[in-house]
Amino acid sequence: MTEDTHSVLVVTKDSKLSQSIGAMLIPPLFETEVLSDFNEARRRVSERVYNIILVDYSEGEGADFATDASESLSTILLLTPSSLFEEVSYRVEGYGIITVTNPLDQFYFYNMIKAAIAVQYKVQVLSSQTTKLKVKMEEIKLVNRAKMLLMQNMSMSEEEAHHYIEKDAMDHGLKKTTVAENIIKTYG
């Protein structure tokens, strides 16, 4: 899958709807998988990340699946009957689920897919930034633990311990986290 290909999971029991969506989401821009069983869809979502998940309301079963799937990083569109749109939309919007009226208007659907793609790009950027921040926080915790051990065992001030870790890393061409791990092994 290239950067310009979007993986889409379509979950519906309505074969006409799946054919209609399949006709609009054509390769190579979309890699589309269609399932009619919600339990199978749950299994698939637990195994892989889809950029977009399109879910048919299916008398409420789709809404339940969509809320379950909302824990993933996928952008979820819930296709909802017009008569239930407000009620369902209100119920699922807190999960970050976008509701779309069904039957589908082709132009409206296309615009919603474009919006979902834009949201997916933003989710990917934020997810990447979150991962980087978590790694950085773990590095800071590690270095702080090493400084604390140096302060306790070598009677250094915090500034001296910090300088010691930085100098040792520079002198030996190591990362500060590697030096910190060595200090923790020695004194921890």
CSV table of C-alpha atoms in Angstrom, one decimal:
chain,number,residue,atom,x,y,z
A,1,MET,CA,0.0,0.0,0.0
A,2,THR,CA,1.5,3.3,-1.0
A,3,GLU,CA,1.1,6.7,0.7
A,4,ASP,CA,-1.7,7.6,-1.7
A,5,THR,CA,-3.7,4.4,-1.2
A,6,HIS,CA,-6.3,4.4,1.5
A,7,SER,CA,-7.4,1.1,3.2
A,8,VAL,CA,-11.1,1.0,3.7
A,9,LEU,CA,-13.2,-1.6,5.5
A,10,VAL,CA,-16.9,-1.6,4.5
A,11,VAL,CA,-19.2,-3.4,6.9
A,12,THR,CA,-22.7,-3.9,5.6
A,13,LYS,CA,-25.3,-6.7,5.2
A,14,ASP,CA,-26.8,-4.8,2.2
A,15,SER,CA,-25.2,-6.1,-1.0
A,16,LYS,CA,-26.6,-3.2,-3.1
A,17,LEU,CA,-24.9,-0.7,-0.7
A,18,SER,CA,-21.6,-2.6,-0.8
A,19,GLN,CA,-21.7,-2.6,-4.6
A,20,SER,CA,-22.5,1.1,-4.7
A,21,ILE,CA,-19.6,1.9,-2.3
A,22,GLY,CA,-17.3,-0.4,-4.2
A,23,ALA,CA,-18.1,1.4,-7.4
A,24,MET,CA,-17.1,4.7,-5.8
A,25,LEU,CA,-14.0,3.6,-4.0
A,26,ILE,CA,-11.9,2.4,-6.9
A,27,PRO,CA,-8.3,1.2,-6.9
A,28,PRO,CA,-5.5,2.4,-6.8
A,29,LEU,CA,-6.7,5.2,-4.6
A,30,PHE,CA,-8.7,2.8,-2.3
A,31,GLU,CA,-7.9,-0.7,-1.1
A,32,THR,CA,-11.4,-1.8,-0.2
A,33,GLU,CA,-12.4,-4.8,1.9
A,34,VAL,CA,-16.2,-5.6,2.3
A,35,LEU,CA,-17.6,-7.7,5.1
A,36,SER,CA,-21.1,-8.6,6.0
A,37,ASP,CA,-20.5,-10.1,9.4
A,38,PHE,CA,-19.9,-7.7,12.3
A,39,ASN,CA,-18.1,-10.2,14.4
A,40,GLU,CA,-15.7,-10.9,11.6
A,41,ALA,CA,-15.2,-7.2,11.2
A,42,ARG,CA,-14.3,-6.9,14.9
A,43,ARG,CA,-11.7,-9.5,14.4
A,44,ARG,CA,-10.2,-7.8,11.4
A,45,VAL,CA,-10.1,-4.4,13.1
A,46,SER,CA,-8.2,-6.0,16.0
A,47,GLU,CA,-5.7,-7.4,13.6
A,48,ARG,CA,-5.0,-4.4,11.4
A,49,VAL,CA,-5.5,-0.7,11.1
A,50,TYR,CA,-7.7,0.6,8.3
A,51,ASN,CA,-7.6,4.3,7.3
A,52,ILE,CA,-11.4,4.5,7.0
A,53,ILE,CA,-14.1,2.2,8.2
A,54,LEU,CA,-17.5,2.6,6.6
A,55,VAL,CA,-20.3,1.0,8.7
A,56,ASP,CA,-23.9,0.5,7.8
A,57,TYR,CA,-26.3,1.1,10.7
A,58,SER,CA,-28.0,-2.3,10.2
A,59,GLU,CA,-30.7,-1.8,12.9
A,60,GLY,CA,-28.2,-0.6,15.5
A,61,GLU,CA,-25.7,-3.4,15.1
A,62,GLY,CA,-23.5,-1.1,13.0
A,63,ALA,CA,-23.6,1.6,15.7
A,64,ASP,CA,-22.4,-0.9,18.3
A,65,PHE,CA,-19.6,-2.1,16.0
A,66,ALA,CA,-18.6,1.5,15.2
A,67,THR,CA,-18.3,2.5,18.9
A,68,ASP,CA,-16.2,-0.7,19.5
A,69,ALA,CA,-14.0,0.1,16.5
A,70,SER,CA,-13.6,3.8,17.6
A,71,GLU,CA,-10.7,2.7,19.9
A,72,SER,CA,-8.6,2.2,16.8
A,73,LEU,CA,-6.9,5.0,14.8
A,74,SER,CA,-9.3,4.5,11.9
A,75,THR,CA,-11.7,7.3,10.8
A,76,ILE,CA,-15.2,5.8,11.1
A,77,LEU,CA,-18.2,6.8,9.0
A,78,LEU,CA,-21.5,5.4,10.1
A,79,LEU,CA,-24.1,5.2,7.4
A,80,THR,CA,-27.4,6.0,9.1
A,81,PRO,CA,-31.0,6.2,7.9
A,82,SER,CA,-32.2,9.8,7.5
A,83,SER,CA,-35.0,9.2,10.1
A,84,LEU,CA,-32.5,8.3,12.8
A,85,PHE,CA,-29.7,10.6,11.8
A,86,GLU,CA,-30.0,13.1,14.7
A,87,GLU,CA,-30.4,10.5,17.4
A,88,VAL,CA,-27.6,8.3,16.2
A,89,SER,CA,-25.3,11.2,15.5
A,90,TYR,CA,-25.7,12.5,19.0
A,91,ARG,CA,-25.1,9.1,20.5
A,92,VAL,CA,-21.8,8.4,18.6
A,93,GLU,CA,-20.2,11.8,18.1
A,94,GLY,CA,-18.4,11.5,21.4
A,95,TYR,CA,-16.6,8.5,20.1
A,96,GLY,CA,-15.3,10.5,17.1
A,97,ILE,CA,-17.6,8.8,14.7
A,98,ILE,CA,-18.8,10.7,11.7
A,99,THR,CA,-22.5,10.0,10.7
A,100,VAL,CA,-23.5,10.1,7.1
A,101,THR,CA,-27.1,9.8,5.8
A,102,ASN,CA,-28.1,6.6,3.9
A,103,PRO,CA,-29.2,6.3,1.1
A,104,LEU,CA,-26.0,7.9,-0.2
A,105,ASP,CA,-25.9,10.9,-2.5
A,106,GLN,CA,-22.8,10.3,-4.6
A,107,PHE,CA,-21.5,13.9,-4.4
A,108,TYR,CA,-22.1,14.1,-0.6
A,109,PHE,CA,-20.5,10.7,-0.1
A,110,TYR,CA,-17.4,11.7,-2.1
A,111,ASN,CA,-17.0,14.8,0.0
A,112,MET,CA,-17.4,12.8,3.2
A,113,ILE,CA,-14.7,10.4,2.0
A,114,LYS,CA,-12.4,13.4,1.3
A,115,ALA,CA,-13.1,14.7,4.8
A,116,ALA,CA,-12.3,11.3,6.3
A,117,ILE,CA,-9.0,11.2,4.4
A,118,ALA,CA,-8.1,14.6,5.7
A,119,VAL,CA,-9.0,13.5,9.3
A,120,GLN,CA,-6.9,10.4,8.8
A,121,TYR,CA,-3.8,12.4,7.8
A,122,LYS,CA,-4.3,14.5,10.9
A,123,VAL,CA,-4.7,11.4,13.1
A,124,GLN,CA,-1.5,9.9,11.7
A,125,VAL,CA,0.5,13.1,12.4
A,126,LEU,CA,-0.9,13.3,16.0
A,127,SER,CA,-0.3,9.7,16.6
A,128,SER,CA,3.3,10.0,15.5
A,129,GLN,CA,3.9,13.1,17.6
A,130,THR,CA,2.3,11.3,20.6
A,131,THR,CA,4.7,8.3,20.1
A,132,LYS,CA,7.7,10.6,19.9
A,133,LEU,CA,6.6,12.4,23.1
A,134,LYS,CA,6.2,9.1,25.0
A,135,VAL,CA,9.7,8.1,24.0
A,136,LYS,CA,11.1,11.4,25.0
A,137,MET,CA,9.3,11.2,28.4
A,138,GLU,CA,10.7,7.7,29.0
A,139,GLU,CA,14.2,9.0,28.2
A,140,ILE,CA,13.8,11.9,30.6
A,141,LYS,CA,12.6,9.5,33.4
A,142,LEU,CA,15.6,7.3,32.8
A,143,VAL,CA,18.1,10.1,32.9
A,144,ASN,CA,16.4,11.6,36.0
A,145,ARG,CA,16.6,8.2,37.7
A,146,ALA,CA,20.3,7.9,36.9
A,147,LYS,CA,20.9,11.5,38.2
A,148,MET,CA,19.1,10.6,41.4
A,149,LEU,CA,21.3,7.5,41.8
A,150,LEU,CA,24.5,9.6,41.2
A,151,MET,CA,23.3,12.1,43.8
A,152,GLN,CA,22.7,9.4,46.4
A,153,ASN,CA,25.7,7.2,45.7
A,154,MET,CA,28.3,9.7,44.6
A,155,SER,CA,27.2,12.7,46.6
A,156,MET,CA,26.8,14.9,43.5
A,157,SER,CA,24.4,17.8,43.2
A,158,GLU,CA,21.7,17.5,40.5
A,159,GLU,CA,23.7,19.9,38.2
A,160,GLU,CA,26.9,17.8,38.7
A,161,ALA,CA,25.0,14.5,38.0
A,162,HIS,CA,23.5,16.1,34.8
A,163,HIS,CA,26.9,17.3,33.7
A,164,TYR,CA,28.5,13.9,34.4
A,165,ILE,CA,25.9,12.1,32.3
A,166,GLU,CA,26.3,14.5,29.4
A,167,LYS,CA,30.1,14.5,29.5
A,168,ASP,CA,30.2,10.7,29.7
A,169,ALA,CA,27.9,10.4,26.7
A,170,MET,CA,30.0,12.8,24.7
A,171,ASP,CA,33.4,11.3,25.7
A,172,HIS,CA,32.3,7.8,24.7
A,173,GLY,CA,30.0,8.7,21.8
A,174,LEU,CA,26.9,7.3,23.5
A,175,LYS,CA,23.4,8.5,24.0
A,176,LYS,CA,22.5,9.9,27.3
A,177,THR,CA,20.0,7.1,27.8
A,178,THR,CA,22.7,4.5,27.4
A,179,VAL,CA,24.9,6.2,30.0
A,180,ALA,CA,21.8,6.4,32.3
A,181,GLU,CA,21.1,2.7,31.8
A,182,ASN,CA,24.7,1.9,32.7
A,183,ILE,CA,24.4,4.0,35.9
A,184,ILE,CA,21.2,2.3,36.8
A,185,LYS,CA,22.8,-1.1,36.3
A,186,THR,CA,25.7,0.0,38.5
A,187,TYR,CA,23.8,1.7,41.3
A,188,GLY,CA,20.2,0.6,40.9
